[in-house]
XYZ file of C-alpha atoms in Angstrom:
686
model
C -18.310 28.323 76.797
C -21.556 28.211 75.047
C -20.357 30.394 72.074
C -16.665 29.013 72.033
C -18.774 24.592 71.771
C -20.936 26.966 68.620
C -17.594 28.414 67.085
C -16.061 24.974 66.973
C -19.285 23.018 66.011
C -19.651 25.554 63.105
C -15.792 24.916 62.393
C -16.193 21.635 62.613
C -19.467 21.523 60.098
C -17.117 23.613 57.828
C -14.312 21.166 57.627
C -16.778 18.241 57.089
C -18.723 20.093 54.464
C -15.013 20.357 52.527
C -13.759 17.367 52.868
C -16.875 16.072 51.439
C -16.872 18.872 48.542
C -13.113 17.751 47.828
C -14.578 13.994 48.021
C -17.296 14.769 45.269
C -14.690 16.636 43.159
C -12.448 13.746 43.328
C -15.080 11.454 42.041
C -16.221 13.745 39.530
C -13.068 14.461 38.246
C -12.189 10.502 38.076
C -15.375 9.782 36.433
C -15.309 11.982 33.827
C -11.241 10.984 32.926
C -12.187 7.139 33.129
C -15.384 8.094 30.238
C -13.390 10.089 28.160
C -10.599 7.672 28.190
C -13.750 4.705 26.996
C -14.987 7.610 24.435
C -11.205 8.401 23.289
C -10.860 4.202 22.947
C -14.080 4.295 20.986
C -13.512 7.070 18.272
C -9.842 5.418 17.725
C -11.772 1.707 17.456
C -14.395 2.882 15.223
C -11.457 5.017 12.767
C -9.728 1.810 12.282
C -12.483 -0.421 11.422
C -13.420 2.220 8.882
C -9.970 1.908 7.168
C -9.507 -1.840 7.752
C -13.150 -2.221 5.977
C -12.575 -0.231 2.550
C -12.182 -3.088 0.605
C -15.052 -5.308 2.015
C -17.712 -2.370 1.681
C -16.237 -2.112 -2.186
C -17.296 -5.858 -2.756
C -20.169 -6.657 -0.654
C -21.354 -3.047 -2.404
C -20.075 -3.792 -6.062
C -18.926 -0.336 -5.770
C -15.419 1.463 -7.798
C -13.130 2.757 -4.780
C -13.579 6.384 -6.078
C -16.926 5.694 -4.171
C -15.740 3.888 -1.433
C -13.530 7.109 -1.271
C -16.150 9.400 -1.057
C -17.874 6.925 1.687
C -14.419 7.620 3.481
C -14.696 11.308 3.379
C -18.117 11.786 4.290
C -16.351 11.406 7.973
C -14.961 14.542 7.469
C -18.090 16.211 5.944
C -19.701 15.517 8.859
C -17.494 16.652 11.245
C -17.318 20.407 9.354
C -20.795 20.770 9.423
C -20.670 21.105 13.143
C -17.202 22.495 14.106
C -17.770 25.767 14.098
C -20.711 25.179 16.211
C -18.737 23.446 18.956
C -15.752 25.733 18.579
C -17.915 28.843 19.400
C -20.633 27.573 21.958
C -18.794 24.874 22.780
C -17.654 26.330 26.182
C -20.331 28.267 26.972
C -22.622 25.475 26.811
C -22.966 21.832 29.177
C -19.528 20.263 28.228
C -20.174 16.645 29.530
C -23.603 16.430 27.917
C -22.258 17.360 24.726
C -19.870 15.011 24.529
C -22.318 12.401 25.648
C -24.575 13.405 23.346
C -21.475 13.220 20.718
C -20.299 9.836 21.959
C -24.281 8.902 21.332
C -24.392 10.041 17.852
C -21.140 8.454 16.930
C -22.481 4.982 18.062
C -25.844 5.346 16.206
C -23.959 6.643 13.345
C -21.502 3.076 13.519
C -24.643 0.769 14.312
C -26.345 2.783 10.764
C -22.982 1.785 8.827
C -23.848 -1.908 9.190
C -27.584 -1.915 9.444
C -27.858 -2.416 5.311
C -26.586 -5.794 5.956
C -29.858 -6.506 7.592
C -31.614 -5.408 4.919
C -29.924 -6.976 2.019
C -30.669 -10.301 0.427
C -27.722 -12.767 1.058
C -24.188 -11.880 -0.878
C -23.473 -13.176 -4.318
C -19.368 -13.577 -4.949
C -20.676 -14.892 -8.504
C -23.448 -15.152 -11.322
C -23.861 -18.579 -10.845
C -24.896 -18.370 -6.986
C -28.044 -20.160 -6.310
C -30.401 -18.092 -4.733
C -30.246 -20.291 -1.934
C -26.763 -20.383 -0.589
C -27.451 -23.726 0.866
C -27.617 -25.679 -2.411
C -24.394 -27.158 -4.124
C -23.146 -23.866 -5.870
C -20.939 -25.312 -8.275
C -23.461 -27.423 -10.034
C -24.384 -24.523 -12.202
C -21.087 -23.494 -12.971
C -20.841 -23.259 -16.724
C -18.326 -25.352 -18.433
C -17.797 -25.406 -22.409
C -21.172 -26.074 -23.928
C -19.859 -26.684 -27.901
C -22.841 -25.557 -30.282
C -25.323 -24.823 -27.897
C -27.354 -21.330 -27.953
C -25.385 -19.098 -25.297
C -29.036 -17.855 -24.297
C -29.376 -20.925 -22.210
C -26.947 -19.776 -19.677
C -28.157 -16.663 -19.968
C -31.576 -17.440 -19.217
C -30.535 -19.247 -16.416
C -28.205 -16.422 -15.131
C -31.319 -14.538 -15.123
C -33.708 -16.926 -13.092
C -30.703 -16.927 -10.383
C -30.336 -13.309 -10.492
C -34.372 -12.488 -9.695
C -35.186 -11.327 -6.234
C -32.048 -10.126 -5.291
C -32.712 -5.817 -6.763
C -32.155 -5.247 -2.948
C -28.617 -7.197 -2.985
C -24.881 -5.480 -4.377
C -25.698 -3.213 -6.983
C -28.413 -0.990 -5.588
C -27.753 2.219 -3.631
C -27.563 0.423 -0.485
C -23.718 1.940 0.305
C -25.133 5.369 0.864
C -26.512 4.428 4.288
C -23.159 3.585 4.815
C -22.221 7.178 4.108
C -24.415 8.548 5.997
C -23.789 6.632 8.751
C -19.851 7.573 8.254
C -20.972 11.376 8.506
C -23.186 11.105 11.420
C -19.936 9.221 13.275
C -17.999 12.370 11.923
C -20.650 14.504 13.261
C -20.920 13.026 16.997
C -17.174 12.609 17.244
C -16.189 16.737 16.785
C -16.953 17.408 20.486
C -15.133 14.948 22.373
C -11.596 16.003 21.955
C -11.720 19.956 22.042
C -14.499 20.151 25.017
C -12.987 17.131 26.763
C -9.004 18.339 26.419
C -10.715 21.853 27.896
C -12.479 20.575 30.802
C -9.780 18.353 31.569
C -7.262 21.367 31.927
C -10.191 23.567 33.823
C -10.501 21.243 36.474
C -7.284 19.381 37.110
C -5.420 20.122 39.937
C -2.927 22.596 39.074
C -0.032 21.540 37.170
C -1.307 18.095 36.519
C -3.498 18.425 33.194
C 0.132 16.834 31.140
C 0.302 14.360 33.061
C -3.581 13.510 32.835
C -3.359 14.466 28.773
C -0.398 12.080 28.341
C -2.075 9.227 30.312
C -5.053 9.531 28.232
C -3.383 9.450 25.046
C -1.583 6.648 25.741
C -4.720 4.636 26.974
C -6.430 5.672 23.668
C -3.585 3.669 21.479
C -5.820 0.694 22.919
C -8.233 1.831 20.587
C -6.157 0.735 17.261
C -5.139 -1.949 18.997
C -8.381 -3.874 19.458
C -9.459 -2.126 16.237
C -6.755 -4.423 14.370
C -7.996 -7.325 16.063
C -11.397 -7.637 15.435
C -11.046 -6.601 11.821
C -8.762 -9.320 11.487
C -11.011 -12.174 12.980
C -14.117 -10.823 11.839
C -12.878 -10.487 7.933
C -12.134 -14.596 8.359
C -15.967 -14.849 8.562
C -17.939 -15.374 5.613
C -20.108 -11.909 5.635
C -23.367 -14.168 5.929
C -22.483 -16.054 8.915
C -25.483 -17.502 10.675
C -27.620 -17.222 8.108
C -26.088 -19.728 5.506
C -24.597 -23.326 5.672
C -20.676 -22.127 4.849
C -19.195 -25.120 3.910
C -21.161 -24.732 0.845
C -19.247 -21.325 0.226
C -16.255 -22.471 -2.465
C -14.374 -19.269 -1.841
C -11.852 -18.541 0.925
C -10.799 -15.503 2.511
C -7.457 -14.713 -0.299
C -10.082 -14.761 -3.167
C -10.512 -11.249 -4.444
C -14.443 -11.731 -4.150
C -14.699 -12.687 -0.612
C -16.130 -10.568 1.960
C -15.949 -10.365 5.761
C -18.053 -10.096 8.451
C -17.234 -6.265 8.018
C -20.595 -5.345 9.906
C -19.806 -6.813 12.980
C -17.067 -4.197 13.710
C -19.161 -1.567 12.994
C -22.116 -2.768 16.023
C -18.998 -3.476 18.689
C -17.496 0.157 17.624
C -21.196 1.724 18.111
C -22.067 -0.155 21.209
C -19.073 0.709 22.782
C -19.608 4.270 22.060
C -23.079 4.508 23.344
C -22.361 2.831 26.737
C -19.288 5.675 26.728
C -21.883 8.297 26.880
C -23.777 7.365 29.877
C -21.530 8.573 32.403
C -21.346 11.890 30.979
C -25.128 12.515 31.325
C -24.324 12.313 34.831
C -21.524 14.553 35.351
C -21.903 18.740 36.431
C -21.634 21.417 34.197
C -18.424 22.304 36.711
C -16.896 20.602 39.199
C -16.530 22.095 42.478
C -12.616 22.450 43.386
C -11.874 22.829 46.860
C -10.867 26.385 48.373
C -7.543 26.058 47.842
C -7.704 24.961 44.129
C -9.692 27.860 43.455
C -8.298 30.973 42.277
C -8.740 34.737 44.368
C -11.357 35.566 41.333
C -13.856 32.689 42.339
C -14.388 34.054 45.481
C -15.867 37.358 45.224
C -19.031 38.232 46.384
C -21.921 37.332 44.094
C -23.589 40.553 44.241
C -20.393 41.739 42.403
C -20.405 39.120 40.308
C -23.537 39.381 38.777
C -22.812 43.525 38.269
C -19.559 42.210 36.299
C -21.352 40.051 34.749
C -24.430 42.225 33.487
C -21.392 45.171 32.428
C -19.451 42.344 30.274
C -22.676 41.665 28.428
C -23.564 44.859 27.800
C -19.858 45.885 26.399
C -19.967 42.276 24.287
C -23.220 43.426 22.957
C -21.539 47.012 21.827
C -18.661 45.517 20.550
C -19.601 42.569 18.323
C -19.360 44.029 15.256
C -15.749 45.126 16.609
C -14.958 41.491 17.581
C -15.776 40.223 13.805
C -13.656 42.784 12.243
C -11.036 41.646 15.184
C -11.229 38.138 13.908
C -10.837 39.033 9.794
C -8.387 41.258 10.984
C -6.462 38.120 12.371
C -7.010 36.143 10.096
C -5.646 38.771 7.496
C -2.247 38.471 9.443
C -2.039 34.594 9.677
C -2.525 34.544 6.127
C -0.309 37.412 4.948
C 2.257 35.584 7.213
C 4.530 33.960 4.631
C 6.025 31.260 7.331
C 2.679 30.283 8.526
C 1.267 29.635 4.476
C 4.060 27.937 3.843
C 3.768 25.119 6.132
C 0.319 25.199 6.035
C 0.705 24.138 2.471
C 3.416 21.785 3.330
C 1.002 20.200 6.127
C -1.669 20.006 3.199
C 0.461 18.280 0.895
C 2.032 15.878 3.402
C -1.602 15.332 5.344
C -2.523 14.422 1.458
C -0.409 11.870 0.857
C -0.810 9.927 4.217
C -4.466 10.369 4.280
C -4.508 8.495 0.837
C -2.297 5.751 1.961
C -3.965 5.265 4.915
C -7.614 4.154 3.202
C -6.077 2.188 0.422
C -2.674 0.531 2.007
C -4.935 -2.236 3.107
C -6.453 -2.744 -0.789
C -2.794 -2.311 -1.993
C -1.284 -5.239 0.181
C -4.652 -7.609 -0.645
C -4.190 -7.183 -4.290
C -0.129 -6.321 -4.836
C 0.556 -9.365 -2.972
C -1.662 -12.206 -2.392
C -2.821 -11.621 1.133
C -5.934 -11.718 2.687
C -7.784 -8.775 4.440
C -7.270 -10.749 7.978
C -3.368 -11.099 7.451
C -3.184 -7.761 6.494
C -5.016 -5.958 10.054
C -2.825 -7.940 11.855
C -0.074 -7.334 10.085
C -0.356 -3.240 9.983
C -1.696 -3.874 13.622
C 1.750 -4.957 14.903
C 3.904 -2.665 12.931
C 2.249 0.265 12.650
C 1.162 1.218 16.519
C 5.004 0.346 18.293
C 6.575 2.509 15.450
C 4.276 4.740 15.163
C 4.889 5.521 18.898
C 8.261 4.858 19.131
C 8.950 7.248 16.561
C 6.556 9.881 18.038
C 8.855 9.914 21.406
C 12.161 9.854 19.810
C 11.310 13.016 17.984
C 10.150 14.866 21.536
C 12.920 13.668 22.919
C 15.661 15.053 20.408
C 14.489 17.729 20.112
C 14.461 18.389 24.108
C 17.339 17.042 24.278
C 19.240 18.881 21.371
C 17.381 22.525 22.811
C 16.859 22.870 19.269
C 15.887 26.128 18.154
C 13.119 26.989 15.526
C 14.929 26.811 12.119
C 16.218 24.016 14.224
C 13.427 22.281 14.226
C 12.147 23.133 10.961
C 15.906 21.483 9.851
C 14.656 18.548 11.900
C 11.839 18.070 10.529
C 12.828 18.523 7.101
C 15.448 15.772 7.416
C 13.182 13.590 8.847
C 10.746 13.681 5.866
C 13.315 13.408 3.153
C 14.526 10.073 5.414
C 10.904 9.354 5.050
C 11.025 9.844 1.375
C 13.524 7.915 0.470
C 12.084 5.027 2.059
C 9.200 5.770 0.024
C 11.374 5.440 -3.287
C 12.238 1.831 -2.535
C 8.360 0.744 -2.997
C 8.895 1.055 -6.731
C 11.396 -2.121 -6.729
C 8.665 -4.054 -4.370
C 5.588 -3.668 -7.037
C 5.071 -7.194 -8.437
C 4.929 -8.400 -12.041
C 1.136 -9.054 -13.336
C 0.060 -12.072 -12.745
C -0.355 -14.762 -16.276
C -4.124 -14.572 -17.183
C -5.395 -16.040 -19.530
C -7.871 -13.517 -21.320
C -6.240 -10.437 -19.554
C -2.220 -10.213 -19.666
C -2.129 -13.340 -21.698
C -4.005 -14.642 -24.934
C -6.417 -17.397 -23.917
C -4.731 -20.108 -24.978
C -2.119 -19.002 -22.205
C 0.607 -18.641 -25.212
C 1.206 -15.354 -26.222
C 0.918 -12.220 -24.429
C -1.535 -9.155 -25.173
C -0.608 -5.807 -25.736
C -4.222 -4.834 -23.733
C -6.706 -6.221 -21.555
C -9.499 -5.026 -23.623
C -11.659 -7.246 -25.785
C -9.088 -9.875 -25.814
C -10.309 -11.852 -28.788
C -11.464 -15.599 -28.332
C -9.083 -18.125 -29.125
C -9.191 -21.481 -30.947
C -10.140 -23.404 -27.783
C -12.771 -21.476 -26.557
C -14.548 -19.428 -29.162
C -16.898 -22.517 -29.966
C -17.628 -22.883 -26.254
C -20.715 -19.654 -25.917
C -19.113 -18.314 -22.444
C -20.608 -15.368 -20.837
C -17.127 -13.196 -20.921
C -18.773 -10.949 -18.033
C -17.985 -13.729 -15.605
C -15.269 -14.195 -12.690
C -14.456 -17.640 -11.725
C -11.049 -17.883 -11.770
C -8.989 -21.166 -12.195
C -5.256 -22.071 -12.026
C -4.101 -24.484 -14.184
C -0.824 -26.517 -13.921
C 1.239 -23.851 -16.091
C 0.674 -21.433 -13.460
C -1.802 -19.385 -15.617
C -5.193 -18.127 -13.825
C -8.205 -18.784 -16.864
C -10.956 -16.597 -15.968
C -13.806 -19.160 -15.979
C -14.036 -22.785 -16.753
C -15.702 -22.030 -19.656
C -13.361 -19.189 -21.337
C -10.651 -22.015 -20.136
C -12.063 -24.638 -22.416
C -13.439 -27.120 -19.603
C -15.723 -29.762 -20.235
C -16.983 -31.527 -17.541
C -16.398 -31.121 -13.560
C -16.813 -33.392 -10.705
C -16.953 -33.054 -6.708
C -18.381 -30.692 -4.646
C -18.411 -27.373 -3.288
C -14.462 -26.158 -2.651
C -12.958 -29.507 -3.939
C -14.467 -29.476 -7.226
C -12.586 -30.007 -10.153
C -12.384 -29.012 -13.908
C -11.343 -31.861 -16.482
C -10.733 -31.522 -20.558
C -10.203 -27.870 -20.687
C -8.924 -27.360 -24.047
C -7.070 -23.844 -23.107
C -4.702 -25.608 -21.017
C -1.010 -26.320 -22.093
C 1.494 -27.855 -19.868
C 5.212 -28.020 -20.949
C 3.746 -26.960 -24.858
C 1.399 -29.668 -25.149
C -1.934 -29.642 -25.076
C -3.535 -32.470 -22.645
C -7.263 -33.409 -22.701
C -7.236 -34.992 -19.525
C -5.579 -31.796 -17.964
C -7.495 -30.725 -14.675
C -7.841 -27.391 -12.930
C -9.300 -26.386 -9.719
C -10.719 -23.205 -8.532
C -9.199 -20.422 -7.299
C -6.528 -17.915 -8.736
C -2.712 -19.179 -8.845
C -0.740 -17.895 -5.837
C 2.116 -15.022 -6.173
C 5.145 -16.234 -7.391
C 8.169 -16.899 -4.739
C 9.696 -13.752 -6.158
C 6.687 -11.811 -4.966
C 6.541 -12.995 -2.039
C 10.003 -12.161 -0.873
C 9.351 -8.612 -1.854
C 6.165 -8.242 0.473
C 8.607 -9.453 3.794
C 10.966 -6.379 1.812
C 7.797 -4.209 1.713
C 7.214 -4.639 5.785
C 10.595 -3.660 6.988
C 10.563 -0.925 4.431
C 6.869 0.430 5.770
C 8.847 0.021 9.596
C 11.389 2.683 8.353
C 8.910 4.892 6.926
C 6.526 4.906 9.694
C 9.259 5.900 12.168
C 10.933 8.466 10.364
C 7.458 10.032 9.414
C 6.498 9.992 13.360
C 9.704 11.405 14.070
C 8.719 14.496 12.746
C 5.507 15.036 13.543
C 6.156 16.594 16.471
C 7.937 19.469 15.141
C 5.166 19.879 12.266
C 2.686 20.831 14.989
C 5.353 23.462 16.034
C 6.087 24.797 13.357
C 2.415 25.843 12.489
C 1.595 27.597 15.962
C 5.546 28.652 16.633
C 5.383 31.007 13.116
C 2.823 33.376 14.558
C 2.418 35.530 17.351
C 1.183 33.976 20.386
C -2.774 35.639 20.471
C -2.901 34.263 17.092
C -1.786 30.596 17.625
C -5.564 28.990 18.646
C -6.754 31.047 15.792
C -3.846 29.515 13.741
C -4.378 25.767 14.317
C -8.009 26.013 13.844
C -7.726 27.102 10.246
C -4.981 24.715 9.835
C -6.910 21.780 11.274
C -9.983 23.400 8.985
C -7.708 23.690 5.766
C -6.610 19.995 6.282
C -9.926 18.375 6.416
C -11.281 19.942 3.638
C -8.620 19.872 1.578
C -7.306 16.941 2.354
C -9.721 14.602 4.563
C -12.508 14.729 1.668
C -10.644 15.151 -1.984
C -7.986 12.767 -1.423
C -9.595 9.506 -0.766
C -11.948 10.420 -3.655
C -8.879 10.937 -6.180
C -6.977 8.507 -5.130
C -9.646 5.895 -5.652
C -10.256 7.271 -9.022
C -6.652 6.695 -10.237
C -6.584 3.134 -8.733
C -9.759 2.510 -10.672
C -7.426 2.885 -13.697
C -5.763 0.144 -13.069
C -8.393 -2.542 -12.762
C -8.565 -5.199 -15.890
C -11.763 -7.091 -14.751
C -14.438 -5.624 -12.952
C -17.859 -7.553 -11.478
C -20.554 -6.608 -13.400
C -24.206 -6.523 -11.116
C -27.737 -7.110 -11.562
C -28.127 -4.302 -13.465
C -25.374 -4.968 -16.225
C -23.446 -1.749 -15.149
C -19.958 -2.162 -13.496
C -19.128 -2.841 -9.996
C -16.488 -3.856 -8.060
C -12.961 -4.817 -9.606
C -12.035 -8.375 -9.401
C -7.770 -8.158 -10.431
C -6.102 -5.045 -11.332
C -3.094 -4.394 -13.340
C -0.192 -4.444 -10.455
C 2.116 -2.915 -11.970
C 0.028 -0.083 -12.651
C -1.584 -0.492 -9.635
C 1.451 0.061 -7.619
C 3.173 2.934 -10.505
C -0.263 4.602 -10.166
C -0.480 4.208 -5.933
C 3.196 5.209 -5.313
C 3.478 7.516 -8.119
C 0.739 9.873 -6.643
C 2.133 9.853 -3.087
C 5.233 10.440 -4.764
C 4.279 13.632 -6.440
C 2.561 15.018 -2.956
C 5.712 14.036 -0.914
C 7.908 15.822 -3.314
C 6.619 19.534 -3.317
C 6.184 19.251 0.610
C 10.354 18.650 0.641
C 10.524 21.487 -2.050
C 8.625 23.606 0.467
C 10.721 22.643 3.252
C 13.667 24.323 1.601
C 12.207 27.554 1.085
C 10.431 27.674 4.429
C 13.797 26.944 5.902
C 15.317 29.639 3.757
C 12.409 32.237 4.736
C 12.959 31.714 8.595
C 16.826 32.292 8.218
C 16.027 35.656 6.626
C 13.375 36.560 9.698
C 15.242 34.977 12.239
C 18.785 35.290 11.682
C 19.592 38.591 9.009
C 20.133 41.547 11.030
C 18.017 44.519 10.823
C 19.356 47.874 11.803
C 16.039 49.099 11.977
C 14.287 46.820 13.639
C 12.415 48.089 16.896
C 13.470 46.698 20.440
C 10.492 44.535 20.489
C 10.956 43.126 17.095
C 14.760 42.405 17.647
C 13.899 40.442 21.493
C 11.374 38.404 19.732
C 13.931 37.260 16.691
C 16.097 36.658 19.923
C 13.407 34.597 21.501
C 12.399 32.801 18.417
C 16.420 31.949 17.739
C 18.434 31.708 21.003
C 16.084 30.801 23.297
C 15.066 26.706 23.262
C 11.730 25.734 22.496
C 9.317 24.294 25.388
C 8.634 20.957 24.961
C 4.803 21.246 25.694
C 4.037 21.568 22.498
C 4.384 17.579 22.469
C 0.694 17.577 24.121
C -0.546 18.569 20.462
C 0.866 15.419 18.671
C -2.103 13.818 18.266
C -3.347 16.615 16.196
C -1.386 15.682 13.578
C -2.000 11.967 13.911
């Protein structure tokens, strides 16, 4: 009786212990999933804030588009520095802690990106901006001073400029580059280690469900990111430090800089908060007995022996492993289907990266939209369009049960459709603004062949103006003038944003010069035709985003379905490495360099060097931007045709000498419908 009671007691204790383990496992897994979801949201949030703040950073630090492209590419540089370490050692070390370190590093990188704001002087949007922005900034605006020495104006500007050496024009943008690189380093372990941890410790058959939920929750990041950028872009960069009523420019001014740094601070804090739970999670979660595999329940003694034997064998086969790696790499690089797919996806990725980096700037410059309006616009159209496109593409592939060749054809058709919509962008380019001294002579009567060194006119040749100044005014004739002095304005009245300039000799209305003609600060708005083109442009972008997303799933499938199963991981890894190295790093730089060629008026910093661009040649900007993307998209479509042709020969051609295994693989690839499990890898392409 006593033995029976002891047995029942032990059984109850064992059951209680098993329940406790099950409860701990569930709690630990739920905590990991919640923390990983927050980390995915934070990394998506940081990415959107960086892309949306490109124009603000360019203006704040007085740098060119190519330099800002280098800053944007530094994220991929940081990623490449540690990707090999993470790929090889990640699974062997404490994965939750590595992810936690990554999130913390990512947060520090975002905060480092915002730090230069606190070490720089107040932002000077004009040479005439006083050292103390609370002063009446319009009192120092230069007007036409006939028969007076130009040195008077320059001397006053030099006095104003003293004490601003730490301001824009210095090399503080390097901290932005380092912060973005650090963010790239921190983000590297999150996705691969997080997904592998879920796959290892999720209940059997539940990992796909958890991953789907994870990627769905990630969409919160871009949504919040676009909203925050839209909100912060309306705020002046030095908010909290100066009297905002003294600022005479508006968010639509080409010199406006919003509170870009606030977004990075928010993203950094969220990343650091998301890192905390990972440090309290175990290296491995103890699954309940019914979830464990039989191999796990081996005796400890046998397990130790097998580990020792494995280590000994591993030490003996290091050289063999290295040789095997290079042989596997040779196999995928000599696979024509893989190589063609690699090159066409590289061309597509380079095009997409260039567009994503500079599309915000394009809309601001081409259609006269503010940074705030542009961010909220793209937030509303991109996320639902991409999500619906990806879902529709995956559903079509599953519904019609495409073969591998069918998937290649579907991908080609979707990207051809996207390309045709893309060509419509050329018809939506606005005409250049009428700007006296850049597109017209200074008197506004005649067009000029080039914006470089336009000679002064009779109306301002005696005004002793500083031609490097950019303080645009809008005349009643619809022409924008570079500055009050170059417009021949003799006097001004009012203060702050309501200042008016009078007796502007270069302004003619209906062909007649009026000495009493007045002008207000700010560029003239785009004409009605350009506004109508903007609305059409939005609709066209929706179709482009949808058709591109339609083929995103099939692109990923083409990468790993055309190689042998055991080389699948290597094929995806090498593909990702190539896209990051040859696409993610150089694309923003050469896109930016070509966009710089369309600039008509550069700012001049305190050192007399070229700063950021104030106004672009709209036609040249549009043709350059879309011409470059077209030159990348078109060869990719040609490679699609080559790929489909080669695939047909391989999978549909009858080879009587083929072995039984080769015929079997051909039949499987050509006849059997592909599984929809590859949908999990959609995030890789995006």
